[in-house]
XYZ file of C-alpha atoms in Angstrom:
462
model
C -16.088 71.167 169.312
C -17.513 73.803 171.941
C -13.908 74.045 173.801
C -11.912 74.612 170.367
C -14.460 77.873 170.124
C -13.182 78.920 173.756
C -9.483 78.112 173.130
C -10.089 80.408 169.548
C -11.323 83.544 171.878
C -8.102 82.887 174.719
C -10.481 81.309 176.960
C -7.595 78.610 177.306
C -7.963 78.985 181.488
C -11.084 76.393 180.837
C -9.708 72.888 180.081
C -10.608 71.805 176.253
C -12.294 68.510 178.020
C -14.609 70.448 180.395
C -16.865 73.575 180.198
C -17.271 75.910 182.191
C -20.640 75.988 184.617
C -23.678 76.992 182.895
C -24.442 80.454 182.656
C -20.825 81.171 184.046
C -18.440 83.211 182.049
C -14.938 83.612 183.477
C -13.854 87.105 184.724
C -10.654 88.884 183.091
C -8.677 88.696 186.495
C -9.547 84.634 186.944
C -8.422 84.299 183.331
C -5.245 85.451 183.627
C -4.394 84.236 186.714
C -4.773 80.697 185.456
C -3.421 81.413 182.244
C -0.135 82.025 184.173
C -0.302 78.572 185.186
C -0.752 77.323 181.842
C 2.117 77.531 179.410
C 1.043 77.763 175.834
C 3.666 75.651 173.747
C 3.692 75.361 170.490
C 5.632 72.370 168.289
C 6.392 72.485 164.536
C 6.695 69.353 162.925
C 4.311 66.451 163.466
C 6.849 63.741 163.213
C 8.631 61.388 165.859
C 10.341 64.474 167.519
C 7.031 66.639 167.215
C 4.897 63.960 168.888
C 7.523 62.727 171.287
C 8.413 66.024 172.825
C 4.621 67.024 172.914
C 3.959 63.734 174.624
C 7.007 64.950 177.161
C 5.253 68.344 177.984
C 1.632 67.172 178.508
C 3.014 64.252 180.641
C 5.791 66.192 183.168
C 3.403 69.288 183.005
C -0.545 68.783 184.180
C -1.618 71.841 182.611
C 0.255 72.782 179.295
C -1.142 73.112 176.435
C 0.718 72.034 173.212
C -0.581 73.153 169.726
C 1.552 71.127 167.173
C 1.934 72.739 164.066
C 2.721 70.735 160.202
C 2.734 72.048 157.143
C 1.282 68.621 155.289
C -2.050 68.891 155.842
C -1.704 65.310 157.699
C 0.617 64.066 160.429
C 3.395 61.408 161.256
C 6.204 62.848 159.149
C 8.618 59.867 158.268
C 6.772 57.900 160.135
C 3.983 58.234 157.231
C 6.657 59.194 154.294
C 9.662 57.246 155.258
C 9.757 54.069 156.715
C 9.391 51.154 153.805
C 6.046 49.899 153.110
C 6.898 46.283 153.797
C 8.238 47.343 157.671
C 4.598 48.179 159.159
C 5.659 46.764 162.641
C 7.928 50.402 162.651
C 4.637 52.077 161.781
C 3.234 50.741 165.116
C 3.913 54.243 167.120
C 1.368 55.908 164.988
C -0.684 54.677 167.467
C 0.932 55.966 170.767
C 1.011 59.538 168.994
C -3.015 58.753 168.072
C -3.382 58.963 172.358
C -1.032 62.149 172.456
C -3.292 63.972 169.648
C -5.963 63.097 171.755
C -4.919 65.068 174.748
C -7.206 67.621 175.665
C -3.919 69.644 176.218
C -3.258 69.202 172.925
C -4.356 70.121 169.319
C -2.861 69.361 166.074
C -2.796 72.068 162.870
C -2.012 70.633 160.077
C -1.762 72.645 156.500
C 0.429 75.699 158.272
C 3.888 76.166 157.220
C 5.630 78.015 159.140
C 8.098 80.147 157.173
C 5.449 81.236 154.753
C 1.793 80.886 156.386
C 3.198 82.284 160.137
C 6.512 82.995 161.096
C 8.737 82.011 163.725
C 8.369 85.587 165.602
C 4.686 85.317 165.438
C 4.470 82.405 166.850
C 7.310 83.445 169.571
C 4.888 86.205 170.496
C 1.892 84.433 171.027
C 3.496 81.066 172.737
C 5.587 80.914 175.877
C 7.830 78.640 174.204
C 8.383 77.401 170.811
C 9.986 73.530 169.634
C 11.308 73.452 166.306
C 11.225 70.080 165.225
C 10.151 69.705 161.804
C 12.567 67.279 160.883
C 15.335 67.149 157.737
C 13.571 67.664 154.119
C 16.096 67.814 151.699
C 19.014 65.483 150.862
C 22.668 66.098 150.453
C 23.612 67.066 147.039
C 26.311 64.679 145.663
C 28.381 67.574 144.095
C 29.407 65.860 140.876
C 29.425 66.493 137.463
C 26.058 65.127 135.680
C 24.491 64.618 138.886
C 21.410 66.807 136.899
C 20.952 64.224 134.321
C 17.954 62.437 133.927
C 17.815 59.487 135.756
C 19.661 60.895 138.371
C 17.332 61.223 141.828
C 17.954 61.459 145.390
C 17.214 58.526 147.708
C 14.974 60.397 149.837
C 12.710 61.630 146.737
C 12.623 58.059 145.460
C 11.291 56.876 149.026
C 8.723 59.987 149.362
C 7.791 59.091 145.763
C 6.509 55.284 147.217
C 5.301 56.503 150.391
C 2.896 59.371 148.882
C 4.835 61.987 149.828
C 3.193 65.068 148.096
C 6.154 66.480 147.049
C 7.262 63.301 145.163
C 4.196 62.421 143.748
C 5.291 63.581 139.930
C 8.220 61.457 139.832
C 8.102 59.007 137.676
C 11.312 57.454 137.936
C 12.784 55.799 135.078
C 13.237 51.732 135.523
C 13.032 50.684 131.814
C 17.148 50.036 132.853
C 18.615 46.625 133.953
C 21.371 47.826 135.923
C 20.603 50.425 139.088
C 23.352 52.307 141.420
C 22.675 53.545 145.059
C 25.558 55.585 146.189
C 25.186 55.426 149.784
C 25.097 52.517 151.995
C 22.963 53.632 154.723
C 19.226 51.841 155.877
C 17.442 54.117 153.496
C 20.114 53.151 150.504
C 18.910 49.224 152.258
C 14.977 50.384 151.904
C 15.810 51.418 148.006
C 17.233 48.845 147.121
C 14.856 45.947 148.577
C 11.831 48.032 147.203
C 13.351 47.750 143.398
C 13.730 44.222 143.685
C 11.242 43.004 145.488
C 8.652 41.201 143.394
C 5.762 43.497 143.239
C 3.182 41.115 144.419
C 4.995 41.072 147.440
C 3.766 45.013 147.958
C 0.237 44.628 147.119
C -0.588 43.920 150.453
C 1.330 47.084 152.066
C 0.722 50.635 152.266
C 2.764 51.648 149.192
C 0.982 54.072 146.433
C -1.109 52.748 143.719
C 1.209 54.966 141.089
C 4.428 53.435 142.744
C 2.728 49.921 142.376
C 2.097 50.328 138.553
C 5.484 51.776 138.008
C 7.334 48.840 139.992
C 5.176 46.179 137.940
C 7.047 47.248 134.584
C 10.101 47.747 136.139
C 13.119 46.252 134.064
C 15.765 46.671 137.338
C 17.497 43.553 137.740
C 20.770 44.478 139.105
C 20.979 46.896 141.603
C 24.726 48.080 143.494
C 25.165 49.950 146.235
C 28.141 52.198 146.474
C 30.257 53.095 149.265
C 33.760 55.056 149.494
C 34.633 52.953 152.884
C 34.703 49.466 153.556
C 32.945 46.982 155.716
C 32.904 47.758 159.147
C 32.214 51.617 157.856
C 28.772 50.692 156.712
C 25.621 52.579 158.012
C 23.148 50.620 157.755
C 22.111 49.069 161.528
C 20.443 45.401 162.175
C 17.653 44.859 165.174
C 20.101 42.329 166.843
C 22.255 42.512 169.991
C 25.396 43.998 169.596
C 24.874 44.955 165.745
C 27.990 46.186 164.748
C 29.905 42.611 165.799
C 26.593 40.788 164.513
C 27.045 42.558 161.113
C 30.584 42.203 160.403
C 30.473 38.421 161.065
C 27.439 38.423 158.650
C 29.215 39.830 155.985
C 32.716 38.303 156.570
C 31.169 34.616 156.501
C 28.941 35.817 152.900
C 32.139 36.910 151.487
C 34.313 33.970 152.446
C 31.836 31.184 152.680
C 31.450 29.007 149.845
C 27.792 28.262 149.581
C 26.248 24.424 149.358
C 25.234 22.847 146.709
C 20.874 23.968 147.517
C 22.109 27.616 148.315
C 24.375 28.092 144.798
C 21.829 26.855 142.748
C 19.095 29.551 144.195
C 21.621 32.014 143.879
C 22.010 30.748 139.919
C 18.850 30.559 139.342
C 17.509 33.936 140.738
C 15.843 36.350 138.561
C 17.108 39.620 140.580
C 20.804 40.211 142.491
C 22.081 43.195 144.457
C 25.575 43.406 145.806
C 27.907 46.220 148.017
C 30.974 47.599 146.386
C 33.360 49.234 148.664
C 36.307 51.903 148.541
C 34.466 54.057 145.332
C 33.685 57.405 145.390
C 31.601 58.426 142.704
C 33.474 61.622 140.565
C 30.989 61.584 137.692
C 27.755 60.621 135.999
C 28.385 59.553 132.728
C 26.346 60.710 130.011
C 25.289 58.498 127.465
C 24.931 59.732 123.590
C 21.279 60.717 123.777
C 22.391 62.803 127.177
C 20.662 60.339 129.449
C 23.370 58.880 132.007
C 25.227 55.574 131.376
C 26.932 54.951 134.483
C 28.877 56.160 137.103
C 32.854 56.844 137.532
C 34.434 55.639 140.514
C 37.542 56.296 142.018
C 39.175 53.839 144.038
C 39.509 54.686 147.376
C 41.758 53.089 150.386
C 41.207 54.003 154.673
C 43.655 55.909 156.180
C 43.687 57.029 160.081
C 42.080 55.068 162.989
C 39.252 54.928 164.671
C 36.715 58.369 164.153
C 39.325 59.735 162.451
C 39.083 56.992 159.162
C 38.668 58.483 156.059
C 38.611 57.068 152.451
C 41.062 59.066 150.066
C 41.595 58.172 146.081
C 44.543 55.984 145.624
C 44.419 57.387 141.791
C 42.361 53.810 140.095
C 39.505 54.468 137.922
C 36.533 52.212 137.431
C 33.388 53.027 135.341
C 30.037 51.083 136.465
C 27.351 51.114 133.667
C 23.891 51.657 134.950
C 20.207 53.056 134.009
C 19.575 54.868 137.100
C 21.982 56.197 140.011
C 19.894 57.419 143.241
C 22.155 59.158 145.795
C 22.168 58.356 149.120
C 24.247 60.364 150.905
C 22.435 61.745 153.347
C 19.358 64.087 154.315
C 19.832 67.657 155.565
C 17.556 70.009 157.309
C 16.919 73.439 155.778
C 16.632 76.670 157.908
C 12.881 77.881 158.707
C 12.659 81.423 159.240
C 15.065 84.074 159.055
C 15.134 85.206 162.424
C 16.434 81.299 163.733
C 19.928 80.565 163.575
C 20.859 78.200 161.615
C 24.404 76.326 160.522
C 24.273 75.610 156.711
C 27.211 73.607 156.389
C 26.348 71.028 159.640
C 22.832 71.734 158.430
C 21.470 72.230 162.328
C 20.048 74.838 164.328
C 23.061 75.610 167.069
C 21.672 74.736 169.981
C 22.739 73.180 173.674
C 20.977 70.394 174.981
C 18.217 71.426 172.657
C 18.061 75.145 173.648
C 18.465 77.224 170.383
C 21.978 79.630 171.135
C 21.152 83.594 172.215
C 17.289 82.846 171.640
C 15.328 82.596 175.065
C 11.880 80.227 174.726
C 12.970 78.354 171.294
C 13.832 74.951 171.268
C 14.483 72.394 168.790
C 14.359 68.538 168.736
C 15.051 65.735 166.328
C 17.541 66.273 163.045
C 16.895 69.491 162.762
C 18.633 69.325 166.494
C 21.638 67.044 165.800
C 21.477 66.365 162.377
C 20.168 63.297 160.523
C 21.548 60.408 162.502
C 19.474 57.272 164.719
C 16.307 55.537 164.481
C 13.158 56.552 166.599
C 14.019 55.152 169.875
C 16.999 57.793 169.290
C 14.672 60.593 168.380
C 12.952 59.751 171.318
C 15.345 60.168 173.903
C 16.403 63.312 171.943
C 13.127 64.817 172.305
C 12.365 64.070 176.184
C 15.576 65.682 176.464
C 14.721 68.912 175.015
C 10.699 69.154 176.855
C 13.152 68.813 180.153
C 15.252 71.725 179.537
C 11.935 73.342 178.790
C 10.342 73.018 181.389
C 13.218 73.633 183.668
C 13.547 77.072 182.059
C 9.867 77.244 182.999
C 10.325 76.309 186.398
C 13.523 78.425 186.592
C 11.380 81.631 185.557
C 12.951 81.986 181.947
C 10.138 82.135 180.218
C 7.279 84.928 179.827
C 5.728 85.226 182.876
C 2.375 86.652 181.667
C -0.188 85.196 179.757
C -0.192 84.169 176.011
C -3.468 83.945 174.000
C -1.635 80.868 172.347
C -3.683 79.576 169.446
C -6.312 82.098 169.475
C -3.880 84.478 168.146
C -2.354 82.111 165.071
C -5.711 81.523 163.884
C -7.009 84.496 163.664
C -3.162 85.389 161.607
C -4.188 82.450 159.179
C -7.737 83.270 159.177
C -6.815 86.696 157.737
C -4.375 85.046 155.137
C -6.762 82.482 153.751
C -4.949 79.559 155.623
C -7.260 76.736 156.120
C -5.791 74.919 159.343
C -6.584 70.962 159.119
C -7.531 69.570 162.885
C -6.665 66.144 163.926
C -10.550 65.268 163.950
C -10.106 66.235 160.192
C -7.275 63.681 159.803
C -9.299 60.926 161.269
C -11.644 61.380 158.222
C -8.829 61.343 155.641
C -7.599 58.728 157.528
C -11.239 56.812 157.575
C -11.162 57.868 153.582
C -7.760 55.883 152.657
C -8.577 53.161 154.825
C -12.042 52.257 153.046
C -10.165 52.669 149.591
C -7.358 50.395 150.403
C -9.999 47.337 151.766
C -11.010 46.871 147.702
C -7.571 45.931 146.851
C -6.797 44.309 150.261
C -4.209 47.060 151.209
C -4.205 48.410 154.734
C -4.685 51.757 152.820
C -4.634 53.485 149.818
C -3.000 56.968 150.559
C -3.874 60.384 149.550
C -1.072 62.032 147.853
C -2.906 65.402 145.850
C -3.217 67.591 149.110
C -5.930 69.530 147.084
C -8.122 66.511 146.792
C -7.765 66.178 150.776
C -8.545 69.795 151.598
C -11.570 69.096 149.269
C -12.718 65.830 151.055
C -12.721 67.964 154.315
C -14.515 70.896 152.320
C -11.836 73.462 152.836
């Protein structure tokens, strides 16, 4: 705890892991001479591109110092908020992140958003470098009519909703309905749909919410659809198999042409729940039942024209209404811009950037979607992110970066100490973590998870 005192005062010549001598205290001209050896980076966003291209830095770079900045007041991003419940192999990198938090180059803040508690000029002044990589949190808007109906949700709020996401806790999405419609047909339209229909003592023994539990007990959801306005070999969700796109084509030719035996038709008959793909439909319109509650969705028929990346679906003028209870749209997430000094494309929702250095804005960098946009899995985010620490610390190397020292930290807490910001450490973390662990072991979950952020800044005493 000593060296996080000596780090708050700019004493961040003295590595975090050892003290200085007794009864030594470092002289101003020692300090900054090593302090010019010691970049002060700072990362926003504690997801896969947060952790990844902190793990980058403290690995190519024996004496940087990374302070990693999230505005939850706990870490992991999607990691934590969106991969499904019943997939905790993917959850497995938690771990290798764990060892990068543990650094003693490196310090996690958690319960800062930048934006609002610090902005991106502040931190610019009192960092050598800055990573934006906090990730895409909001979804693409369908752009329909009665999209605002209720009933009507995005994908990505239905998924933070199961996975605790704060922001989603309130939900309480409607599945009194027999009939649900996914319009997308990506893995997180996939993730939906196997959540609604799996049988619900399937999930007791996975990290989903307690809430999301109770609600998925009563649900009614029998039949669920997912939309998409291309066909086939357009679709977007991946498999873990070599060569997936061949793999998944054959998959779903042979289901759609093979007649099943005698064994597999009769499970098929006899099954309580069904889901199924429709192709070529573009949704135009949630209809609105009498009471003002939706009713289904209108379709139009859609056909491929072009070749190759140039396919598109256009309307060939058909019509086709699908009753339903609930549509979720899954269209797509999209990143929103941070600060007002960072540039930022609205319509490719991305900050413009070249090989993850942000355009006419020396010592910022960004990694992950907020980089290239919502697309790939982790290993993708991965690469992505080692990508961007190299061009940092070429620019480093290269003398494109302040040359002088930066009080790092020191400076941003004393900014948040003055605005009542409680920062939440990664020691902290391990005690939340500790806390959902323990309540998860009386139901025979891995953990129960915290969703009321108040309730964890009180645990901690904040």
């Amino acid at each position: 705890m000593a060296s996080r005192c000596w780090r708050w005062w700019g004493w961040s010549a003295w590595p975090r892991t050892r003290p200085p001598p007794a009864g030594s205290t470092p002289s101003f001209r020692h300090h900054l001479s090593t302090q010019e050896k010691t970049p002060q980076i700072c990362v926003v966003g504690s997801g896969p591109a947060g952790f990844y291209t902190a793990q980058h830095l403290l690995k190519q770079h024996p004496q940087a110092h990374v302070d990693i900045y999230e505005k939850q007041p706990v870490p992991f991003g999607l990691v934590r908020f969106g991969v499904a419940p019943d997939h905790p192999e993917v959850k497995n990198v938690i771990n290798t992140f764990t060892q990068t938090a543990h650094s003693g180059r490196c310090a996690f803040w958690g319960n800062v958003e930048v934006g609002r508690d610090v902005t991106v000029p502040e931190l610019r002044e009192a960092y050598h470098a800055v990573v934006l990589s906090y990730g895409a949190e909001d979804h693409r808007a369908l752009e329909i009519p009665g999209e605002e109906l209720p009933g009507v949700c995005s994908a990505r709020a239905f998924v933070g909703w199961y996975n605790g996401l704060p922001e989603n806790r309130e939900l309480e999405p409607d599945l009194s309905c027999d009939t649900a419609v996914i319009l997308g047909q990506g893995n997180v339209a996939l993730d939906v749909a196997r959540i609604l229909l799996t049988p619900p003592e399937h999930l007791e023994r996975t990290d989903i919410t307690k809430a999301a539990l109770g609600v998925l007990r009563q649900s009614r959801v029998k039949t669920v659809w997912l939309v998409g306005r291309r066909g086939p070999l357009q679709v977007a969700f991946t498999i873990k198999v070599p060569r997936p796109r061949k793999r998944l084509t054959e998959l779903l030719l042979r289901t759609a042409t093979e007649k099943p035996g005698p064994e597999e038709a009769a499970r098929w008959a006899s099954a309580s729940r069904a889901w199924g793909l429709r192709f070529f439909r573009s949704p135009q319109q949630v209809l609105p039942s009498p009471d003002g509650r939706r009713a289904g969705v209108r379709l139009a028929v859609t056909r491929l024209e072009g070749v190759g990346e140039a396919t598109r679906a256009v309307p060939t003028g058909d019509m086709e209404d699908l009753p339903c209870g609930l549509v979720l749209s899954s269209v797509g997430y999209k990143s929103r811009p941070v600060d007002p000094s960072v540039p930022f494309d609205s319509k490719l929702g991305v900050i413009p950037n070249v090989e993850g250095r942000v355009m006419d804005v020396p010592g910022l960098y960004c990694s992950g979607w907020v980089k290239r946009g919502p697309t790939g899995v982790i290993a993708t985010t991965m690469t992505d992110s080692f990508l961007t620490g190299q061009m940092l610390l070429q620019d480093l190397k290269a003398g494109l970066l302040p040359s002088g020292p930066r009080p790092g930290y020191a400076a941003i807490q004393a900014l948040l100490s003055s605005r009542g910001v409680r920062p939440v450490s990664f020691s902290d973390w391990e005690k939340l973590d500790a806390e959902e662990v323990a309540r998860g072991q009386g139901t025979g979950k891995p953990r129960e998870k915290l969703v009321d952020p108040q309730e964890m800044l009180r645990l901690l005493g904040h």
